[in-house]
Structure formats: C-alpha cells, structure tokens
JSON list of C-alpha atoms in Angstrom, two decimals:
[
{"chain": "A", "resi": 1, "resn": "MET", "atom": "CA", "xyz": [-93.97, 48.40, 61.84]},
{"chain": "A", "resi": 2, "resn": "ASN", "atom": "CA", "xyz": [-96.96, 50.25, 63.33]},
{"chain": "A", "resi": 3, "resn": "THR", "atom": "CA", "xyz": [-99.52, 49.75, 61.08]},
{"chain": "A", "resi": 4, "resn": "VAL", "atom": "CA", "xyz": [-101.02, 53.14, 61.62]},
{"chain": "A", "resi": 5, "resn": "ILE", "atom": "CA", "xyz": [-98.34, 54.88, 60.02]},
{"chain": "A", "resi": 6, "resn": "GLU", "atom": "CA", "xyz": [-97.84, 52.14, 57.21]},
{"chain": "A", "resi": 7, "resn": "ASN", "atom": "CA", "xyz": [-101.70, 52.60, 56.42]},
{"chain": "A", "resi": 8, "resn": "LEU", "atom": "CA", "xyz": [-100.94, 56.75, 56.43]},
{"chain": "A", "resi": 9, "resn": "ARG", "atom": "CA", "xyz": [-98.06, 56.38, 53.91]},
{"chain": "A", "resi": 10, "resn": "TRP", "atom": "CA", "xyz": [-100.01, 53.94, 52.20]},
{"chain": "A", "resi": 11, "resn": "ARG", "atom": "CA", "xyz": [-102.66, 56.06, 51.77]},
{"chain": "A", "resi": 12, "resn": "TYR", "atom": "CA", "xyz": [-102.50, 59.71, 49.20]},
{"chain": "A", "resi": 13, "resn": "ALA", "atom": "CA", "xyz": [-105.54, 62.22, 47.79]},
{"chain": "A", "resi": 14, "resn": "THR", "atom": "CA", "xyz": [-106.23, 59.67, 44.96]},
{"chain": "A", "resi": 15, "resn": "LYS", "atom": "CA", "xyz": [-106.77, 61.45, 41.22]},
{"chain": "A", "resi": 16, "resn": "ARG", "atom": "CA", "xyz": [-108.91, 58.40, 39.46]},
{"chain": "A", "resi": 17, "resn": "MET", "atom": "CA", "xyz": [-111.00, 55.75, 41.12]},
{"chain": "A", "resi": 18, "resn": "SER", "atom": "CA", "xyz": [-112.12, 52.33, 40.12]},
{"chain": "A", "resi": 19, "resn": "GLY", "atom": "CA", "xyz": [-116.43, 53.19, 40.35]},
{"chain": "A", "resi": 20, "resn": "ASN", "atom": "CA", "xyz": [-116.08, 49.49, 42.82]},
{"chain": "A", "resi": 21, "resn": "GLU", "atom": "CA", "xyz": [-118.74, 49.92, 45.17]},
{"chain": "A", "resi": 22, "resn": "VAL", "atom": "CA", "xyz": [-117.04, 50.28, 49.44]},
{"chain": "A", "resi": 23, "resn": "PRO", "atom": "CA", "xyz": [-118.60, 47.55, 51.16]},
{"chain": "A", "resi": 24, "resn": "ALA", "atom": "CA", "xyz": [-120.39, 48.49, 54.16]},
{"chain": "A", "resi": 25, "resn": "ASP", "atom": "CA", "xyz": [-118.96, 47.88, 56.72]},
{"chain": "A", "resi": 26, "resn": "LYS", "atom": "CA", "xyz": [-115.96, 49.84, 56.04]},
{"chain": "A", "resi": 27, "resn": "LEU", "atom": "CA", "xyz": [-118.25, 53.11, 55.18]},
{"chain": "A", "resi": 28, "resn": "GLU", "atom": "CA", "xyz": [-119.16, 52.93, 58.45]},
{"chain": "A", "resi": 29, "resn": "THR", "atom": "CA", "xyz": [-116.28, 52.65, 60.15]},
{"chain": "A", "resi": 30, "resn": "ILE", "atom": "CA", "xyz": [-115.36, 56.10, 58.48]},
{"chain": "A", "resi": 31, "resn": "LEU", "atom": "CA", "xyz": [-119.08, 57.41, 59.31]},
{"chain": "A", "resi": 32, "resn": "GLU", "atom": "CA", "xyz": [-118.45, 55.81, 63.15]},
{"chain": "A", "resi": 33, "resn": "ALA", "atom": "CA", "xyz": [-114.95, 57.86, 63.49]},
{"chain": "A", "resi": 34, "resn": "VAL", "atom": "CA", "xyz": [-116.57, 61.07, 62.31]},
{"chain": "A", "resi": 35, "resn": "ARG", "atom": "CA", "xyz": [-119.20, 61.16, 64.48]},
{"chain": "A", "resi": 36, "resn": "LEU", "atom": "CA", "xyz": [-116.45, 60.41, 67.50]},
{"chain": "A", "resi": 37, "resn": "THR", "atom": "CA", "xyz": [-114.28, 62.75, 65.95]},
{"chain": "A", "resi": 38, "resn": "ALA", "atom": "CA", "xyz": [-112.29, 65.57, 69.02]},
{"chain": "A", "resi": 39, "resn": "THR", "atom": "CA", "xyz": [-113.98, 68.94, 68.59]},
{"chain": "A", "resi": 40, "resn": "SER", "atom": "CA", "xyz": [-114.58, 71.80, 70.55]},
{"chain": "A", "resi": 41, "resn": "ASN", "atom": "CA", "xyz": [-116.37, 71.50, 73.41]},
{"chain": "A", "resi": 42, "resn": "GLY", "atom": "CA", "xyz": [-117.96, 68.60, 72.76]},
{"chain": "A", "resi": 43, "resn": "LEU", "atom": "CA", "xyz": [-120.42, 70.77, 70.06]},
{"chain": "A", "resi": 44, "resn": "GLN", "atom": "CA", "xyz": [-120.27, 68.72, 66.86]},
{"chain": "A", "resi": 45, "resn": "PRO", "atom": "CA", "xyz": [-121.06, 71.77, 65.26]},
{"chain": "A", "resi": 46, "resn": "PHE", "atom": "CA", "xyz": [-121.07, 70.17, 61.19]},
{"chain": "A", "resi": 47, "resn": "THR", "atom": "CA", "xyz": [-123.50, 68.09, 60.05]},
{"chain": "A", "resi": 48, "resn": "LEU", "atom": "CA", "xyz": [-122.51, 65.04, 57.92]},
{"chain": "A", "resi": 49, "resn": "LEU", "atom": "CA", "xyz": [-124.18, 63.88, 54.41]},
{"chain": "A", "resi": 50, "resn": "LEU", "atom": "CA", "xyz": [-123.53, 60.91, 52.94]},
{"chain": "A", "resi": 51, "resn": "ILE", "atom": "CA", "xyz": [-123.64, 61.13, 48.91]},
{"chain": "A", "resi": 52, "resn": "SER", "atom": "CA", "xyz": [-124.36, 57.16, 46.71]},
{"chain": "A", "resi": 53, "resn": "ASP", "atom": "CA", "xyz": [-126.91, 58.71, 44.05]},
{"chain": "A", "resi": 54, "resn": "LEU", "atom": "CA", "xyz": [-125.11, 59.26, 41.09]},
{"chain": "A", "resi": 55, "resn": "GLU", "atom": "CA", "xyz": [-126.99, 62.03, 39.30]},
{"chain": "A", "resi": 56, "resn": "VAL", "atom": "CA", "xyz": [-126.58, 64.15, 42.51]},
{"chain": "A", "resi": 57, "resn": "ARG", "atom": "CA", "xyz": [-122.40, 63.63, 42.59]},
{"chain": "A", "resi": 58, "resn": "LYS", "atom": "CA", "xyz": [-123.42, 65.01, 38.86]},
{"chain": "A", "resi": 59, "resn": "LYS", "atom": "CA", "xyz": [-124.29, 67.84, 39.80]},
{"chain": "A", "resi": 60, "resn": "ILE", "atom": "CA", "xyz": [-122.12, 68.39, 42.33]},
{"chain": "A", "resi": 61, "resn": "GLN", "atom": "CA", "xyz": [-119.19, 67.54, 39.81]},
{"chain": "A", "resi": 62, "resn": "GLN", "atom": "CA", "xyz": [-119.88, 70.47, 38.50]},
{"chain": "A", "resi": 63, "resn": "VAL", "atom": "CA", "xyz": [-119.89, 73.23, 40.86]},
{"chain": "A", "resi": 64, "resn": "ALA", "atom": "CA", "xyz": [-116.89, 71.57, 41.41]},
{"chain": "A", "resi": 65, "resn": "PHE", "atom": "CA", "xyz": [-114.21, 72.10, 38.83]},
{"chain": "A", "resi": 66, "resn": "ASN", "atom": "CA", "xyz": [-115.57, 68.66, 37.32]},
{"chain": "A", "resi": 67, "resn": "GLN", "atom": "CA", "xyz": [-113.65, 66.53, 39.50]},
{"chain": "A", "resi": 68, "resn": "PRO", "atom": "CA", "xyz": [-113.92, 63.21, 38.95]},
{"chain": "A", "resi": 69, "resn": "GLN", "atom": "CA", "xyz": [-113.44, 61.63, 41.41]},
{"chain": "A", "resi": 70, "resn": "ILE", "atom": "CA", "xyz": [-116.69, 63.09, 42.62]},
{"chain": "A", "resi": 71, "resn": "VAL", "atom": "CA", "xyz": [-118.76, 60.14, 40.30]},
{"chain": "A", "resi": 72, "resn": "GLU", "atom": "CA", "xyz": [-115.66, 58.21, 39.54]},
{"chain": "A", "resi": 73, "resn": "GLY", "atom": "CA", "xyz": [-115.90, 57.03, 44.26]},
{"chain": "A", "resi": 74, "resn": "SER", "atom": "CA", "xyz": [-118.49, 55.10, 46.03]},
{"chain": "A", "resi": 75, "resn": "HIS", "atom": "CA", "xyz": [-119.90, 57.45, 47.88]},
{"chain": "A", "resi": 76, "resn": "LEU", "atom": "CA", "xyz": [-119.15, 61.38, 48.34]},
{"chain": "A", "resi": 77, "resn": "LEU", "atom": "CA", "xyz": [-119.29, 63.09, 51.75]},
{"chain": "A", "resi": 78, "resn": "VAL", "atom": "CA", "xyz": [-120.19, 66.73, 52.87]},
{"chain": "A", "resi": 79, "resn": "PHE", "atom": "CA", "xyz": [-119.04, 68.42, 55.60]},
{"chain": "A", "resi": 80, "resn": "ALA", "atom": "CA", "xyz": [-121.66, 71.32, 56.55]},
{"chain": "A", "resi": 81, "resn": "ALA", "atom": "CA", "xyz": [-120.66, 73.28, 59.12]},
{"chain": "A", "resi": 82, "resn": "TRP", "atom": "CA", "xyz": [-123.35, 75.21, 61.04]},
{"chain": "A", "resi": 83, "resn": "LYS", "atom": "CA", "xyz": [-124.40, 78.82, 60.43]},
{"chain": "A", "resi": 84, "resn": "THR", "atom": "CA", "xyz": [-124.68, 79.76, 63.92]},
{"chain": "A", "resi": 85, "resn": "ILE", "atom": "CA", "xyz": [-123.94, 78.29, 66.97]},
{"chain": "A", "resi": 86, "resn": "SER", "atom": "CA", "xyz": [-127.50, 79.20, 68.22]},
{"chain": "A", "resi": 87, "resn": "GLU", "atom": "CA", "xyz": [-128.41, 79.46, 72.06]},
{"chain": "A", "resi": 88, "resn": "GLN", "atom": "CA", "xyz": [-131.34, 76.24, 71.28]},
{"chain": "A", "resi": 89, "resn": "ARG", "atom": "CA", "xyz": [-127.77, 74.22, 69.81]},
{"chain": "A", "resi": 90, "resn": "ILE", "atom": "CA", "xyz": [-126.08, 74.87, 72.73]},
{"chain": "A", "resi": 91, "resn": "ARG", "atom": "CA", "xyz": [-128.80, 74.20, 75.05]},
{"chain": "A", "resi": 92, "resn": "THR", "atom": "CA", "xyz": [-129.67, 70.71, 73.27]},
{"chain": "A", "resi": 93, "resn": "TYR", "atom": "CA", "xyz": [-126.43, 69.59, 73.28]},
{"chain": "A", "resi": 94, "resn": "PHE", "atom": "CA", "xyz": [-126.35, 70.52, 76.99]},
{"chain": "A", "resi": 95, "resn": "GLU", "atom": "CA", "xyz": [-130.17, 68.11, 77.61]},
{"chain": "A", "resi": 96, "resn": "GLN", "atom": "CA", "xyz": [-127.44, 65.02, 75.84]},
{"chain": "A", "resi": 97, "resn": "VAL", "atom": "CA", "xyz": [-124.83, 65.99, 78.13]},
{"chain": "A", "resi": 98, "resn": "TYR", "atom": "CA", "xyz": [-127.14, 65.56, 81.38]},
{"chain": "A", "resi": 99, "resn": "ARG", "atom": "CA", "xyz": [-129.07, 62.37, 79.78]},
{"chain": "A", "resi": 100, "resn": "GLU", "atom": "CA", "xyz": [-126.11, 60.57, 78.58]},
{"chain": "A", "resi": 101, "resn": "ARG", "atom": "CA", "xyz": [-123.91, 61.27, 81.70]},
{"chain": "A", "resi": 102, "resn": "ASN", "atom": "CA", "xyz": [-126.82, 61.23, 84.00]},
{"chain": "A", "resi": 103, "resn": "LEU", "atom": "CA", "xyz": [-126.40, 64.96, 86.00]},
{"chain": "A", "resi": 104, "resn": "ALA", "atom": "CA", "xyz": [-128.66, 66.52, 87.44]},
{"chain": "A", "resi": 105, "resn": "VAL", "atom": "CA", "xyz": [-130.59, 69.06, 85.43]},
{"chain": "A", "resi": 106, "resn": "GLY", "atom": "CA", "xyz": [-128.79, 72.71, 85.81]},
{"chain": "A", "resi": 107, "resn": "SER", "atom": "CA", "xyz": [-125.62, 71.28, 87.21]},
{"chain": "A", "resi": 108, "resn": "LEU", "atom": "CA", "xyz": [-123.44, 72.77, 84.07]},
{"chain": "A", "resi": 109, "resn": "ALA", "atom": "CA", "xyz": [-125.44, 76.09, 84.04]},
{"chain": "A", "resi": 110, "resn": "GLY", "atom": "CA", "xyz": [-122.52, 77.70, 84.36]},
{"chain": "A", "resi": 111, "resn": "TYR", "atom": "CA", "xyz": [-120.64, 76.60, 81.75]},
{"chain": "A", "resi": 112, "resn": "GLU", "atom": "CA", "xyz": [-123.63, 76.39, 79.55]},
{"chain": "A", "resi": 113, "resn": "GLN", "atom": "CA", "xyz": [-124.32, 80.02, 80.05]},
{"chain": "A", "resi": 114, "resn": "SER", "atom": "CA", "xyz": [-120.80, 80.95, 78.84]},
{"chain": "A", "resi": 115, "resn": "LEU", "atom": "CA", "xyz": [-121.09, 79.71, 75.98]},
{"chain": "A", "resi": 116, "resn": "ILE", "atom": "CA", "xyz": [-124.21, 81.08, 74.78]},
{"chain": "A", "resi": 117, "resn": "LYS", "atom": "CA", "xyz": [-122.90, 84.29, 75.86]},
{"chain": "A", "resi": 118, "resn": "ARG", "atom": "CA", "xyz": [-119.68, 83.48, 73.34]},
{"chain": "A", "resi": 119, "resn": "PHE", "atom": "CA", "xyz": [-121.32, 82.95, 70.80]},
{"chain": "A", "resi": 120, "resn": "ALA", "atom": "CA", "xyz": [-123.91, 85.48, 71.38]},
{"chain": "A", "resi": 121, "resn": "SER", "atom": "CA", "xyz": [-121.44, 87.88, 70.78]},
{"chain": "A", "resi": 122, "resn": "MET", "atom": "CA", "xyz": [-119.34, 86.42, 67.64]},
{"chain": "A", "resi": 123, "resn": "PRO", "atom": "CA", "xyz": [-120.51, 87.45, 64.41]},
{"chain": "A", "resi": 124, "resn": "GLU", "atom": "CA", "xyz": [-123.07, 84.89, 62.96]},
{"chain": "A", "resi": 125, "resn": "LYS", "atom": "CA", "xyz": [-119.66, 85.28, 59.66]},
{"chain": "A", "resi": 126, "resn": "ASP", "atom": "CA", "xyz": [-117.14, 84.32, 62.52]},
{"chain": "A", "resi": 127, "resn": "GLN", "atom": "CA", "xyz": [-119.37, 81.46, 63.76]},
{"chain": "A", "resi": 128, "resn": "PHE", "atom": "CA", "xyz": [-119.89, 79.69, 60.57]},
{"chain": "A", "resi": 129, "resn": "GLU", "atom": "CA", "xyz": [-115.47, 79.55, 59.95]},
{"chain": "A", "resi": 130, "resn": "TRP", "atom": "CA", "xyz": [-115.26, 78.77, 63.74]},
{"chain": "A", "resi": 131, "resn": "ALA", "atom": "CA", "xyz": [-118.10, 75.95, 63.20]},
{"chain": "A", "resi": 132, "resn": "ALA", "atom": "CA", "xyz": [-115.69, 74.92, 59.68]},
{"chain": "A", "resi": 133, "resn": "ARG", "atom": "CA", "xyz": [-112.70, 74.15, 61.99]},
{"chain": "A", "resi": 134, "resn": "GLN", "atom": "CA", "xyz": [-114.19, 71.90, 63.77]},
{"chain": "A", "resi": 135, "resn": "ALA", "atom": "CA", "xyz": [-115.41, 70.12, 60.75]},
{"chain": "A", "resi": 136, "resn": "TYR", "atom": "CA", "xyz": [-112.50, 69.92, 58.67]},
{"chain": "A", "resi": 137, "resn": "ILE", "atom": "CA", "xyz": [-111.29, 68.08, 62.65]},
{"chain": "A", "resi": 138, "resn": "GLY", "atom": "CA", "xyz": [-114.03, 65.21, 61.60]},
{"chain": "A", "resi": 139, "resn": "LEU", "atom": "CA", "xyz": [-112.01, 65.29, 58.01]},
{"chain": "A", "resi": 140, "resn": "GLY", "atom": "CA", "xyz": [-108.92, 64.43, 59.58]},
{"chain": "A", "resi": 141, "resn": "SER", "atom": "CA", "xyz": [-110.67, 61.17, 61.24]},
{"chain": "A", "resi": 142, "resn": "ALA", "atom": "CA", "xyz": [-112.28, 60.42, 58.21]},
{"chain": "A", "resi": 143, "resn": "LEU", "atom": "CA", "xyz": [-108.76, 60.17, 55.90]},
{"chain": "A", "resi": 144, "resn": "ILE", "atom": "CA", "xyz": [-107.00, 58.45, 58.94]},
{"chain": "A", "resi": 145, "resn": "ALA", "atom": "CA", "xyz": [-110.48, 55.97, 59.61]},
{"chain": "A", "resi": 146, "resn": "ALA", "atom": "CA", "xyz": [-109.95, 55.53, 54.95]},
{"chain": "A", "resi": 147, "resn": "ALA", "atom": "CA", "xyz": [-106.46, 54.77, 55.54]},
{"chain": "A", "resi": 148, "resn": "GLU", "atom": "CA", "xyz": [-107.02, 51.97, 58.21]},
{"chain": "A", "resi": 149, "resn": "GLU", "atom": "CA", "xyz": [-109.90, 50.54, 55.76]},
{"chain": "A", "resi": 150, "resn": "ARG", "atom": "CA", "xyz": [-107.69, 50.38, 52.68]},
{"chain": "A", "resi": 151, "resn": "VAL", "atom": "CA", "xyz": [-110.54, 52.63, 51.50]},
{"chain": "A", "resi": 152, "resn": "ASP", "atom": "CA", "xyz": [-108.86, 55.21, 49.48]},
{"chain": "A", "resi": 153, "resn": "SER", "atom": "CA", "xyz": [-109.79, 59.41, 49.93]},
{"chain": "A", "resi": 154, "resn": "THR", "atom": "CA", "xyz": [-109.74, 62.23, 48.53]},
{"chain": "A", "resi": 155, "resn": "PRO", "atom": "CA", "xyz": [-110.13, 65.60, 50.49]},
{"chain": "A", "resi": 156, "resn": "MET", "atom": "CA", "xyz": [-111.66, 68.34, 48.62]},
{"chain": "A", "resi": 157, "resn": "GLU", "atom": "CA", "xyz": [-111.99, 72.29, 48.28]},
{"chain": "A", "resi": 158, "resn": "GLY", "atom": "CA", "xyz": [-112.19, 73.17, 44.93]},
{"chain": "A", "resi": 159, "resn": "PHE", "atom": "CA", "xyz": [-115.86, 73.83, 45.04]},
{"chain": "A", "resi": 160, "resn": "TYR", "atom": "CA", "xyz": [-118.04, 76.56, 45.01]},
{"chain": "A", "resi": 161, "resn": "PRO", "atom": "CA", "xyz": [-120.03, 76.32, 48.60]},
{"chain": "A", "resi": 162, "resn": "GLU", "atom": "CA", "xyz": [-122.80, 78.35, 47.03]},
{"chain": "A", "resi": 163, "resn": "GLU", "atom": "CA", "xyz": [-123.77, 76.05, 44.88]},
{"chain": "A", "resi": 164, "resn": "VAL", "atom": "CA", "xyz": [-123.55, 72.70, 46.85]},
{"chain": "A", "resi": 165, "resn": "ASP", "atom": "CA", "xyz": [-125.21, 74.60, 49.31]},
{"chain": "A", "resi": 166, "resn": "SER", "atom": "CA", "xyz": [-128.30, 74.62, 46.84]},
{"chain": "A", "resi": 167, "resn": "ILE", "atom": "CA", "xyz": [-127.82, 71.74, 45.49]},
{"chain": "A", "resi": 168, "resn": "LEU", "atom": "CA", "xyz": [-128.09, 70.55, 48.80]},
{"chain": "A", "resi": 169, "resn": "GLN", "atom": "CA", "xyz": [-130.66, 72.92, 49.87]},
{"chain": "A", "resi": 170, "resn": "LEU", "atom": "CA", "xyz": [-128.34, 73.19, 52.95]},
{"chain": "A", "resi": 171, "resn": "ASP", "atom": "CA", "xyz": [-130.21, 76.39, 53.72]},
{"chain": "A", "resi": 172, "resn": "LYS", "atom": "CA", "xyz": [-132.58, 75.54, 54.81]},
{"chain": "A", "resi": 173, "resn": "LEU", "atom": "CA", "xyz": [-131.14, 73.68, 57.70]},
{"chain": "A", "resi": 174, "resn": "GLY", "atom": "CA", "xyz": [-129.42, 76.25, 58.86]},
{"chain": "A", "resi": 175, "resn": "LEU", "atom": "CA", "xyz": [-125.72, 74.73, 57.04]},
{"chain": "A", "resi": 176, "resn": "GLY", "atom": "CA", "xyz": [-123.41, 75.68, 54.78]},
{"chain": "A", "resi": 177, "resn": "SER", "atom": "CA", "xyz": [-120.74, 73.21, 52.77]},
{"chain": "A", "resi": 178, "resn": "ALA", "atom": "CA", "xyz": [-117.48, 73.17, 54.35]},
{"chain": "A", "resi": 179, "resn": "THR", "atom": "CA", "xyz": [-115.09, 70.94, 52.45]},
{"chain": "A", "resi": 180, "resn": "MET", "atom": "CA", "xyz": [-115.87, 67.52, 51.01]},
{"chain": "A", "resi": 181, "resn": "LEU", "atom": "CA", "xyz": [-114.27, 64.39, 50.29]},
{"chain": "A", "resi": 182, "resn": "ALA", "atom": "CA", "xyz": [-114.48, 61.55, 48.51]},
{"chain": "A", "resi": 183, "resn": "LEU", "atom": "CA", "xyz": [-114.27, 57.59, 48.75]},
{"chain": "A", "resi": 184, "resn": "GLY", "atom": "CA", "xyz": [-113.57, 54.63, 46.08]},
{"chain": "A", "resi": 185, "resn": "TYR", "atom": "CA", "xyz": [-110.94, 53.19, 44.97]},
{"chain": "A", "resi": 186, "resn": "ARG", "atom": "CA", "xyz": [-108.14, 54.62, 43.05]},
{"chain": "A", "resi": 187, "resn": "ASP", "atom": "CA", "xyz": [-107.88, 53.18, 38.94]},
{"chain": "A", "resi": 188, "resn": "GLN", "atom": "CA", "xyz": [-104.47, 51.80, 39.02]},
{"chain": "A", "resi": 189, "resn": "GLN", "atom": "CA", "xyz": [-104.21, 51.91, 35.26]},
{"chain": "A", "resi": 190, "resn": "ALA", "atom": "CA", "xyz": [-106.13, 55.78, 35.06]},
{"chain": "A", "resi": 191, "resn": "ASP", "atom": "CA", "xyz": [-104.57, 57.54, 38.01]},
{"chain": "A", "resi": 192, "resn": "PRO", "atom": "CA", "xyz": [-101.53, 59.23, 37.52]},
{"chain": "A", "resi": 193, "resn": "MET", "atom": "CA", "xyz": [-99.96, 58.85, 40.68]},
{"chain": "A", "resi": 194, "resn": "VAL", "atom": "CA", "xyz": [-101.47, 55.76, 42.04]},
{"chain": "A", "resi": 195, "resn": "HIS", "atom": "CA", "xyz": [-96.83, 55.18, 42.06]},
{"chain": "A", "resi": 196, "resn": "ALA", "atom": "CA", "xyz": [-96.03, 58.72, 42.91]},
{"chain": "A", "resi": 197, "resn": "PRO", "atom": "CA", "xyz": [-93.60, 59.17, 45.86]},
{"chain": "A", "resi": 198, "resn": "LYS", "atom": "CA", "xyz": [-94.86, 61.30, 48.81]},
{"chain": "A", "resi": 199, "resn": "VAL", "atom": "CA", "xyz": [-93.90, 63.82, 49.34]},
{"chain": "A", "resi": 200, "resn": "ARG", "atom": "CA", "xyz": [-94.01, 65.25, 52.80]},
{"chain": "A", "resi": 201, "resn": "ARG", "atom": "CA", "xyz": [-91.16, 68.35, 55.20]},
{"chain": "A", "resi": 202, "resn": "PRO", "atom": "CA", "xyz": [-88.81, 65.81, 57.63]},
{"chain": "A", "resi": 203, "resn": "MET", "atom": "CA", "xyz": [-89.31, 65.84, 61.02]},
{"chain": "A", "resi": 204, "resn": "GLU", "atom": "CA", "xyz": [-86.32, 67.50, 61.97]},
{"chain": "A", "resi": 205, "resn": "GLU", "atom": "CA", "xyz": [-88.26, 70.72, 59.79]},
{"chain": "A", "resi": 206, "resn": "LEU", "atom": "CA", "xyz": [-91.53, 69.79, 60.78]},
{"chain": "A", "resi": 207, "resn": "LEU", "atom": "CA", "xyz": [-90.92, 69.03, 63.97]},
{"chain": "A", "resi": 208, "resn": "VAL", "atom": "CA", "xyz": [-90.04, 71.52, 67.41]},
{"chain": "A", "resi": 209, "resn": "ARG", "atom": "CA", "xyz": [-89.25, 69.99, 70.16]},
{"chain": "A", "resi": 210, "resn": "ILE", "atom": "CA", "xyz": [-89.23, 72.31, 73.56]}
]
C-alpha cells in the first residue's frame, strides 16, 4: 500500500493526548513541510508560532473551549496570517526572489507592481481573509507531514481569535490567528476515538471526472 495513504488512514483528529514529547527531528520535519508549502504567488503571508511553553498553552486553552489537546500535546502550532499584504512585504519577497534566483533587480517589476496594486485596492479585512486561506494550505501540509512522521495532530478552529491574538501579542506583529494545530501522541486509554473507523465520503460521491 502507498505509505502516504496508509499514514493518512492512520491519522485522525486526536481527542486526548498522552503528554509524550515529539522528538526534535520529527518536529523539524513538520515545520519544514509548512515552510515548503505552496502559497499563492509564493508570498507565504503568515507566520508560524511554535508554542511549547505549558503556561502559555494553558492560557490559550482557556479561550479555546478548554480543548485538552492544547495542554496534553507536546506542542501547539498557531498559524497567524498577515493582517495586511503591504507594499513593503511584497517588495521584501521580490528582493529575496532576485537574490536567490540570481535575477537582475527589477526584472520582475511588472509582476511585482501588479501585486502591489491588487492588494492596495483590497479592503484590509479581505487581505487578512486571503492570507488566512494561504495559512490553511500550510495547515494541510503540516497534517500530512505529521501523519508521515506518525505524530498525532488535532487541527483547531474552536478558539476566540482576538483572545489568542492578545495572549501572543500578535497585533504588534501585524498578525491575526487563523487556525491552530496540536501535536503529540494519542492517549490509547483516554481517547474514545482511537479505534473509531474513519468516516469519509466514497470516491464516487466525492470525485467528478471530466
């Protein structure tokens, strides 16, 4: 069997975690998968916060419906999207493109300017929502990478973003929390979903071949 499919069948949104630590090498693989994930125009308009500090996670748990995985897990990832796609952020990205691809500075000026104009005309609320959708692509990559490493995970939308932003002082960074991911290992005794069959729509209902 394809190991990717086997590992995706193994994973589920873990409800209770054991507290066991995720090894550093596995954690770095998951983080690198997020770094390498696809994003529109390559802008990567989010910041990934890795939270291991238990006291900080306890504070977040209080504004996340007391979900136990936040403190029972080994780490919590917070995907924080840019609140604005500013001209400076776009220019910084293109400077990196010129440098790393050994291109003449300004050779992509038309493309660069089109992005600046596009986002300058977009309401800030829409800019954040666009950036949050890119962050979710990173979340998907983290879920797959965690499964490949046989690390359990729980994606989370059940939290008050403004409260999480305040705890992590994200406003100072021009960021807003979009989604979170708890990482750890399933508690075989306490988690009622350990042996539950995975429920997904059959391929013939999900897929339309054209």
